[in-house]
Short mmCIF file of C-alpha atoms in Angstrom, two decimals:
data_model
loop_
_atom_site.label_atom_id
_atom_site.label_comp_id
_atom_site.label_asym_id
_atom_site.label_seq_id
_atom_site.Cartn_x
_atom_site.Cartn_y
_atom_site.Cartn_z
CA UNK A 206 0.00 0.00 0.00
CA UNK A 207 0.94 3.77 -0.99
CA UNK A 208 0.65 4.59 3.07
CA UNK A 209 3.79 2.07 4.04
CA UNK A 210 6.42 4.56 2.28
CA UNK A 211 5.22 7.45 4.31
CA UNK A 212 5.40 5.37 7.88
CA UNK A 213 8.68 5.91 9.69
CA UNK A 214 9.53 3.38 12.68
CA UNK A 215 12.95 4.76 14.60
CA UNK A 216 13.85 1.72 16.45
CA UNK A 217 16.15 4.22 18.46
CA UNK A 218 13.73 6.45 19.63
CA UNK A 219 12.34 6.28 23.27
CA UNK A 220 8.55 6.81 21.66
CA UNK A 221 6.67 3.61 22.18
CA UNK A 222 6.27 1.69 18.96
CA UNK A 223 2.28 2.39 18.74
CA UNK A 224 2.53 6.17 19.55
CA UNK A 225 4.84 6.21 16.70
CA UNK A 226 2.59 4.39 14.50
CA UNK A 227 -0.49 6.81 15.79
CA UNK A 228 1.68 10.02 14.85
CA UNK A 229 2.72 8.29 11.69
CA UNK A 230 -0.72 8.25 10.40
CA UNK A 231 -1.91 11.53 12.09
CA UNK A 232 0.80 13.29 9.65
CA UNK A 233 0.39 11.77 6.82
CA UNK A 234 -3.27 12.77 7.50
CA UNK A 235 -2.38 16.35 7.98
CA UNK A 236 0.07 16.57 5.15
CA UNK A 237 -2.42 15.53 2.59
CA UNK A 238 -0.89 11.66 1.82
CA UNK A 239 -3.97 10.09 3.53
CA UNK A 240 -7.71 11.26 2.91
CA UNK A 241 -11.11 10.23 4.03
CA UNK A 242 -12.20 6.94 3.59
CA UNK A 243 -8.96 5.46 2.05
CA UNK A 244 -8.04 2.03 3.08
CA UNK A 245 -4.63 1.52 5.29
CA UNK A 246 -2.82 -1.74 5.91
CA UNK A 247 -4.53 -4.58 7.99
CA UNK A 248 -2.52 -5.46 11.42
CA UNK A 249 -1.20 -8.23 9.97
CA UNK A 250 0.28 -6.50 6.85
CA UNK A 251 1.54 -3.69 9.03
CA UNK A 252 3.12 -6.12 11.86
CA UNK A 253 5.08 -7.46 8.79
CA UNK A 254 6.17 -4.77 7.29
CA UNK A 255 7.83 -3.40 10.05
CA UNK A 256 8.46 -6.32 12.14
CA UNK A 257 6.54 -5.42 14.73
CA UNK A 258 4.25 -7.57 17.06
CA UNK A 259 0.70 -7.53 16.15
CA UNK A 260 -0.44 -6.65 19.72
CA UNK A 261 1.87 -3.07 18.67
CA UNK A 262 0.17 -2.62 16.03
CA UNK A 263 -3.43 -3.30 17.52
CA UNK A 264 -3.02 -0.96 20.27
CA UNK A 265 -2.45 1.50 18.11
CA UNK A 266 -5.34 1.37 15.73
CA UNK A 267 -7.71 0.87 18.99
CA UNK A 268 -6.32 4.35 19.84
CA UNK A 269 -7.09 5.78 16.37
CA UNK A 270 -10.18 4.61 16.33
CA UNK A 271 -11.20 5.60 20.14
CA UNK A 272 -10.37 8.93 18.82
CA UNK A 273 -12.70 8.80 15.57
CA UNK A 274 -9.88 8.72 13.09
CA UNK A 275 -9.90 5.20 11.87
CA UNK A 276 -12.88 2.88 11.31
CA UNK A 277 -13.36 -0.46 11.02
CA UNK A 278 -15.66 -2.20 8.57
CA UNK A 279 -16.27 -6.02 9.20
CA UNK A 280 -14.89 -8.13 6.77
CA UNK A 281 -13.40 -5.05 4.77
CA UNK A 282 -10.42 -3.67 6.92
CA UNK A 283 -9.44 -0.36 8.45
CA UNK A 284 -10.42 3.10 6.48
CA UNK A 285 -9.59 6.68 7.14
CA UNK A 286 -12.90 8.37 9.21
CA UNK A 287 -11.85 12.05 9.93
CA UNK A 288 -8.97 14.24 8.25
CA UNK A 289 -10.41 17.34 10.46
CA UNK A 290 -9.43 17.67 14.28
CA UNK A 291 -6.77 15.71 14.43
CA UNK A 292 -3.92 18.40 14.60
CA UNK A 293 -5.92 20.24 17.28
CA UNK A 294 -5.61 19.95 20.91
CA UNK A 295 -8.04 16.71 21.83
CA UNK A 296 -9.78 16.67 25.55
CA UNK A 297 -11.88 14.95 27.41
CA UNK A 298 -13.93 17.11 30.13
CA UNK A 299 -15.26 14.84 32.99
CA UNK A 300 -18.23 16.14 34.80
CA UNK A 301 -20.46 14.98 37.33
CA UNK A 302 -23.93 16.35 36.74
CA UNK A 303 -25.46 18.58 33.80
CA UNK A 304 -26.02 21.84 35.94
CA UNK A 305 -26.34 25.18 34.67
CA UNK A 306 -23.57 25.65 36.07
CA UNK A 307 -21.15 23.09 34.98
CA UNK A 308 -22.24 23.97 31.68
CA UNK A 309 -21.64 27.55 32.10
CA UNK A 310 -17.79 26.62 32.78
CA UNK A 311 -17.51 24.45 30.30
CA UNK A 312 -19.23 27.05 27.86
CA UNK A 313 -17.05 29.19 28.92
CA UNK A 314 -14.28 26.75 28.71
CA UNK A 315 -14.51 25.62 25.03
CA UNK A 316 -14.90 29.73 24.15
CA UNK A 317 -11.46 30.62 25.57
CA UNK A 318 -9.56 27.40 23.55
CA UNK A 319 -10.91 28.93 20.31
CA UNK A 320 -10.99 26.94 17.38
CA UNK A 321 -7.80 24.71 17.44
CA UNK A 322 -8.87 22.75 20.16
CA UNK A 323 -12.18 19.43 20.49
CA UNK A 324 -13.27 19.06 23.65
CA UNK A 325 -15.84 15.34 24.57
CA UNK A 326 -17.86 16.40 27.35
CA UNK A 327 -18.59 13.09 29.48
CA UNK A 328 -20.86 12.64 32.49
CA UNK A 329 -20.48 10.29 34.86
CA UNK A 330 -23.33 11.75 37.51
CA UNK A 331 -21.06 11.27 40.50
CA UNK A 332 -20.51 7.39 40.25
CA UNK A 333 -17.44 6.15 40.79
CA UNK A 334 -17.83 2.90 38.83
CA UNK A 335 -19.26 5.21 35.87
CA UNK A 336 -16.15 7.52 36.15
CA UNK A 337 -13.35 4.75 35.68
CA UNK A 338 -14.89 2.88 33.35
CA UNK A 339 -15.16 5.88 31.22
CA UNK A 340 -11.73 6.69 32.14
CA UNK A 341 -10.35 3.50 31.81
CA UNK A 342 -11.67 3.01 27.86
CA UNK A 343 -10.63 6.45 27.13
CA UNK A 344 -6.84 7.37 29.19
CA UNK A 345 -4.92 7.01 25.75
CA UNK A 346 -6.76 8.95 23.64
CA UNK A 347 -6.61 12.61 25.07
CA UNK A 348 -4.18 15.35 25.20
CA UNK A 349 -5.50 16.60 28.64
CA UNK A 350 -8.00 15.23 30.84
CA UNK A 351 -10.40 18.02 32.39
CA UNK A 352 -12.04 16.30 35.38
CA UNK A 353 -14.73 18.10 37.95
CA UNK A 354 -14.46 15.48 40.83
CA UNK A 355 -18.01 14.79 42.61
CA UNK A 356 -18.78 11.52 44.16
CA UNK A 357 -21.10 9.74 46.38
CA UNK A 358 -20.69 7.12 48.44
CA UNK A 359 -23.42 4.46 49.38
CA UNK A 360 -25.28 6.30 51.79
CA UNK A 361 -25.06 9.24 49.17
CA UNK A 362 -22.30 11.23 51.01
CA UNK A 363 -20.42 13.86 49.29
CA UNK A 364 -16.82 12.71 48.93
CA UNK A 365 -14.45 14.48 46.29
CA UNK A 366 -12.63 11.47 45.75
CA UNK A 367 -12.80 7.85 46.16
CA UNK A 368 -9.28 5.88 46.74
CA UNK A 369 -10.15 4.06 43.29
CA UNK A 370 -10.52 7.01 41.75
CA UNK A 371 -7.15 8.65 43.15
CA UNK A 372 -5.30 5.75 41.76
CA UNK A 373 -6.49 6.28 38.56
CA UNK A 374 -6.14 9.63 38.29
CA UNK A 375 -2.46 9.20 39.86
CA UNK A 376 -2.04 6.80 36.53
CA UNK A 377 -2.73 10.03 34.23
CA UNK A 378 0.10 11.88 32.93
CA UNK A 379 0.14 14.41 35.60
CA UNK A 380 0.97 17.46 32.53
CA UNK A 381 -1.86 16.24 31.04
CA UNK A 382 -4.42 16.49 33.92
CA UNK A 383 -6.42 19.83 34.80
CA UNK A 384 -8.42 19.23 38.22
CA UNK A 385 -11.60 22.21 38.30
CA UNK A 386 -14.05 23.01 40.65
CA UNK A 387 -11.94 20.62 44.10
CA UNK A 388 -8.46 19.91 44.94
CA UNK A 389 -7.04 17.23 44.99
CA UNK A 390 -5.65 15.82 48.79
CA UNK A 391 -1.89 16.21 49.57
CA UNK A 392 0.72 14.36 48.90
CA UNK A 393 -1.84 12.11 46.28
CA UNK A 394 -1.10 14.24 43.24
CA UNK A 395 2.44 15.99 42.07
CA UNK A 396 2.43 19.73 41.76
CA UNK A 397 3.19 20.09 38.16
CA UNK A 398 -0.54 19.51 37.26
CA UNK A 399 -3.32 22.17 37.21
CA UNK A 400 -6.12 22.75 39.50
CA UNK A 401 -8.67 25.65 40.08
CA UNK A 402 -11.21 24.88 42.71
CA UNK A 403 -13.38 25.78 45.50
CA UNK A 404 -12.80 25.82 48.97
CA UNK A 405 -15.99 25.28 49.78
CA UNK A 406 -16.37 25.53 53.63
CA UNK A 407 -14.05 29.34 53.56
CA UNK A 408 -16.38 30.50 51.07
CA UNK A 409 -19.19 30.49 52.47
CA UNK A 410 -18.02 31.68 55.93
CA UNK A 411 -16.17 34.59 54.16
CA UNK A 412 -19.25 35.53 51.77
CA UNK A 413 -21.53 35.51 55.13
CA UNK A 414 -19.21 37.29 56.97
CA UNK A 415 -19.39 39.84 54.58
CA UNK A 416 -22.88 40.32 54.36
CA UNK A 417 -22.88 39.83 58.36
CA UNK A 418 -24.52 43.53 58.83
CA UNK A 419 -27.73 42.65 56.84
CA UNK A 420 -27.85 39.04 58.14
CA UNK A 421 -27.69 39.82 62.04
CA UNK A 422 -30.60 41.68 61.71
CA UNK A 423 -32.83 38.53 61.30
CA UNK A 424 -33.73 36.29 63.79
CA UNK A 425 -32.73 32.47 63.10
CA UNK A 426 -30.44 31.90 59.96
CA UNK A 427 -31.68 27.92 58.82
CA UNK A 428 -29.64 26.41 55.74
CA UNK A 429 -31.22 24.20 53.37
CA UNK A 430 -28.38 21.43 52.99
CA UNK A 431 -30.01 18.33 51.24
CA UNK A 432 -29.15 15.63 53.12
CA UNK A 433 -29.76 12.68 50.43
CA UNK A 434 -30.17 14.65 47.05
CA UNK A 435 -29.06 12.22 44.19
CA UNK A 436 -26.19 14.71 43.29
CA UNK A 437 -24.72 15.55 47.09
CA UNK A 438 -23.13 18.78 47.94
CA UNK A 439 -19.62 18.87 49.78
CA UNK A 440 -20.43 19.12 53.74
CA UNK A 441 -17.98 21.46 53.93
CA UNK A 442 -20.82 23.91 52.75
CA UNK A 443 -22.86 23.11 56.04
CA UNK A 444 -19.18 23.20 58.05
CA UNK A 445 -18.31 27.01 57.16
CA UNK A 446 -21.76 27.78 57.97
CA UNK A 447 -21.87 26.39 61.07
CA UNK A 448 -18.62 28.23 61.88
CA UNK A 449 -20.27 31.22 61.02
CA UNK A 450 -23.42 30.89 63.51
CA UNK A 451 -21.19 30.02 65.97
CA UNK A 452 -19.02 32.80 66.04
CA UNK A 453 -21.40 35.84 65.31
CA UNK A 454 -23.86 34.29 68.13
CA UNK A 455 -26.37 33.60 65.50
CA UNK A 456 -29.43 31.34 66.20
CA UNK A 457 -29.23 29.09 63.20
CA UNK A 458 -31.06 25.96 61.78
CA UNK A 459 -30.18 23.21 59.16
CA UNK A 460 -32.79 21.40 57.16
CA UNK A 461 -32.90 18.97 54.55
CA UNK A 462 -35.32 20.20 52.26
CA UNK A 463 -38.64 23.36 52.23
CA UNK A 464 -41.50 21.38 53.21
CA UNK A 465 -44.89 22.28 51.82
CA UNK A 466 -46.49 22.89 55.27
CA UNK A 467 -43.29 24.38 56.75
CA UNK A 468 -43.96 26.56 59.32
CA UNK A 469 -42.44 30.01 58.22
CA UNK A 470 -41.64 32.74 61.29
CA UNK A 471 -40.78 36.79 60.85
CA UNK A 472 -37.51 37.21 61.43
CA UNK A 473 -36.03 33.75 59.64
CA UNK A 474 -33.39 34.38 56.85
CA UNK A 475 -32.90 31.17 54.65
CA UNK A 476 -30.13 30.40 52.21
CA UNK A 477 -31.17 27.67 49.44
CA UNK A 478 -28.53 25.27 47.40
CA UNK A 479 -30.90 24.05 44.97
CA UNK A 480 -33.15 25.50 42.70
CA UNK A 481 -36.46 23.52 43.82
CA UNK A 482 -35.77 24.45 47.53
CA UNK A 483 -35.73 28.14 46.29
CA UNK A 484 -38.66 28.30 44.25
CA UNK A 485 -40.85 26.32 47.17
CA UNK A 486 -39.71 29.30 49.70
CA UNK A 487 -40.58 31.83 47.22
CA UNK A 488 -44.30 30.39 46.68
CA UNK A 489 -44.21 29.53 50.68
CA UNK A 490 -43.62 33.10 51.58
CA UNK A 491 -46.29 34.10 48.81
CA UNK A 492 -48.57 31.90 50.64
CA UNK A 493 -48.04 33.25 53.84
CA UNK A 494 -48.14 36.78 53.30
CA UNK A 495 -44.50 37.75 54.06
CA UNK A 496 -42.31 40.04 52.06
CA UNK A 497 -39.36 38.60 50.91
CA UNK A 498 -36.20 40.83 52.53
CA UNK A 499 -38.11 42.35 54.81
CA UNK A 500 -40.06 39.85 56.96
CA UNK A 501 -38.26 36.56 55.62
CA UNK A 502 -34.30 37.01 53.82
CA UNK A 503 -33.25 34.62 51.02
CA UNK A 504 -30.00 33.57 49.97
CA UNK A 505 -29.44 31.67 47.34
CA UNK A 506 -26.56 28.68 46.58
CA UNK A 507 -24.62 30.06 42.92
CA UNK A 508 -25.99 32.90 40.65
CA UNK A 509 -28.25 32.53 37.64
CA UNK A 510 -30.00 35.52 35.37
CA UNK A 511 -33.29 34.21 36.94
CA UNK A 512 -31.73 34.74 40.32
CA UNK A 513 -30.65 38.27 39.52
CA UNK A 514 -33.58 38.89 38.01
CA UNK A 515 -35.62 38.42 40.74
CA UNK A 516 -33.41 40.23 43.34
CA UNK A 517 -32.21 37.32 45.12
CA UNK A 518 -29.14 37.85 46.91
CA UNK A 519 -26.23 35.02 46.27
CA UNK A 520 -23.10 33.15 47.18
CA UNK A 521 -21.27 32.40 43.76
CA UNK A 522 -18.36 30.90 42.44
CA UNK A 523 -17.21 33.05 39.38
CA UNK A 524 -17.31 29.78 36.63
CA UNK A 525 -16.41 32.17 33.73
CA UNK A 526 -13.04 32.65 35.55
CA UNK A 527 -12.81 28.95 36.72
CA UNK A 528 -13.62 28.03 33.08
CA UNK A 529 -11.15 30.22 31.25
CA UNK A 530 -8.05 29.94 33.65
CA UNK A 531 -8.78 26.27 32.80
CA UNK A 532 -8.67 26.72 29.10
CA UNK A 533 -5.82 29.67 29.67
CA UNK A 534 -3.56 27.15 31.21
CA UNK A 535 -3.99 24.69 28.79
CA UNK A 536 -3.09 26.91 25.85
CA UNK A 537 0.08 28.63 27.76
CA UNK A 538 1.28 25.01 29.03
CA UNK A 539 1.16 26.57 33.03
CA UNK A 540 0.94 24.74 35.98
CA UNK A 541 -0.56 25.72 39.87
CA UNK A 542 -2.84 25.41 42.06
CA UNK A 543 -5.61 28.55 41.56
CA UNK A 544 -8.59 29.14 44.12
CA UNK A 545 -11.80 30.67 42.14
CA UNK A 546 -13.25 33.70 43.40
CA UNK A 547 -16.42 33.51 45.60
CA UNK A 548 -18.72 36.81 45.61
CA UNK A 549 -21.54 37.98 47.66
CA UNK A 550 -24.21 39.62 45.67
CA UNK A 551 -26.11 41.21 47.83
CA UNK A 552 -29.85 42.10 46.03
CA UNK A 553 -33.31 42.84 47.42
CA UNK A 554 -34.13 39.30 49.21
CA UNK A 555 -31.92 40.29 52.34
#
């Protein structure tokens, strides 16, 4: 075949066999010599030809084709799929539930790469056993691996990690790994990698302690931590609160959930994580008569144009800046450890 001249093998370089065959093909893809849906050499013909084992050879085309590049059709052989992405920087972005706001970083993500990058979004909704197999089918395929780490354990605890999934993640390349929205326990993962997180229990203590002026001038404070929700928040949440209370002498309440019959009091100030608990207070308080920021305060968990448009105050993480230092650091090949910025918004509801 045409494609064997164009293959180089350096049996003295210290690039595995079946990378080199991978990058063989990827060039002679971007330099014109292979197009779409030409035929290449079957593993046995290209084992032969360059005296190479045929489990060499196999590895490599189950890479290429992982990555869309080769196809297989039964019967037929192996056939050029895609001549387009193949130069650009290819990543796989791990996250554990579709929220608006995981997709707002990775929005923002993919629009600070630009065009020379493709980016598989993959969601593993906080399973471990989800995550590695995922990870496990695709670890040789990707230039950099973006993962937002979120798990539960069997009584639907928030943990960010598992000790499975630290060992597989300690398997990645560690230049190829970018860590977002937690980090990662010390000593488990070497510095030169990239993480931008949350610190999830100091934000929310600092963000209360700087709306502490409005807030003491309620009566209870109650946090609405969802105890079993099928995508569970880190406790540290309901720790920096608590540290909070407790320090500023603040009468203060945690629930798992706005009940339909909850009894509501004058004076109670509420702060919401998710989006159903929020709208239940709103129509509870509606119900009841109050006014919202002057007989009952609202918080709200993360900011959202809905949010803002209603005047609800907020705790957010910025995830335009967590998802463009993400993408920033990719391009510029940094490394570091970067904590997101966590703003209180305070609006009409306190």
């Amino acid at each position: 075949m045409a494609l064997m001249k164009f293959i180089k093998i350096d049996e003295d370089s210290r690039i595995p066999k079946y990378q080199q065959i991978i990058n063989s093909i990827i060039q002679n893809i971007s330099a014109g010599n292979l197009t779409m849906d030409q035929k290449i050499p079957s593993i046995n013909m290209f084992s032969e030809e360059f005296y190479l084992s045929r489990d060499t050879v196999e590895k490599a085309y189950g890479i290429l084709k992982e990555r869309n590049i080769i196809t297989s059709i039964r019967g037929k052989g192996y056939y050029i799929s895609r001549t387009q992405l193949i130069s650009k920087i290819n990543i796989i972005f791990f996250v554990n539930k579709l929220s608006s706001y995981k997709l707002k970083t990775y929005n923002y993500f993919i629009d600070a790469l630009g065009a020379n990058s493709h980016t598989d979004l993959h969601i593993y909704h906080c399973d471990e056993t989800i995550f590695l197999n995922l990870l496990d089918k695709n670890k040789l395929a990707y230039d950099y691996f973006v993962i937002m780490p979120h798990f539960k354990t069997d009584n639907s605890r928030h943990v960010s990690f598992t000790d499975k999934v630290l060992e597989a993640i300690k398997k990645l390349p560690k230049e190829k790994l970018i860590i977002l929205d937690n980090s990662t326990p010390k000593p488990t993962i070497e510095n030169n990698t990239v993480e931008i997180y949350q610190d999830f229990e100091n934000d929310i203590y600092e963000a209360l302690v700087k709306g502490v002026k409005k807030i003491s001038k309620y009566k209870k404070l109650i946090l609405i931590y969802p105890e079993s929700s099928i995508y569970p928040y880190p406790r540290r949440i309901m720790y920096g609160f608590k540290r909070f209370c407790i320090e500023n002498n603040i009468v203060f309440e945690i629930l798992d959930k706005i009940y339909n019959d909850m009894i509501l009091k004058k004076g109670d100030l509420f702060i919401t994580i998710e989006e159903a608990d929020l709208v239940n207070l709103v129509k509870r308080v509606r119900e009841d008569e109050y006014e919202i920021g002057t007989d009952i305060g609202i918080i709200s968990y993360n900011d959202t144009p809905l949010k803002e448009l209603l005047g609800i105050t907020v705790m957010s993480t910025d995830f335009k800046i967590m998802g463009e230092t993400a993408a920033k650091m990719i391009l510029n090949k940094e490394k570091g450890k970067i904590k997101v910025p966590f703003n209180f918004i305070e609006r009409e509801s306190l």
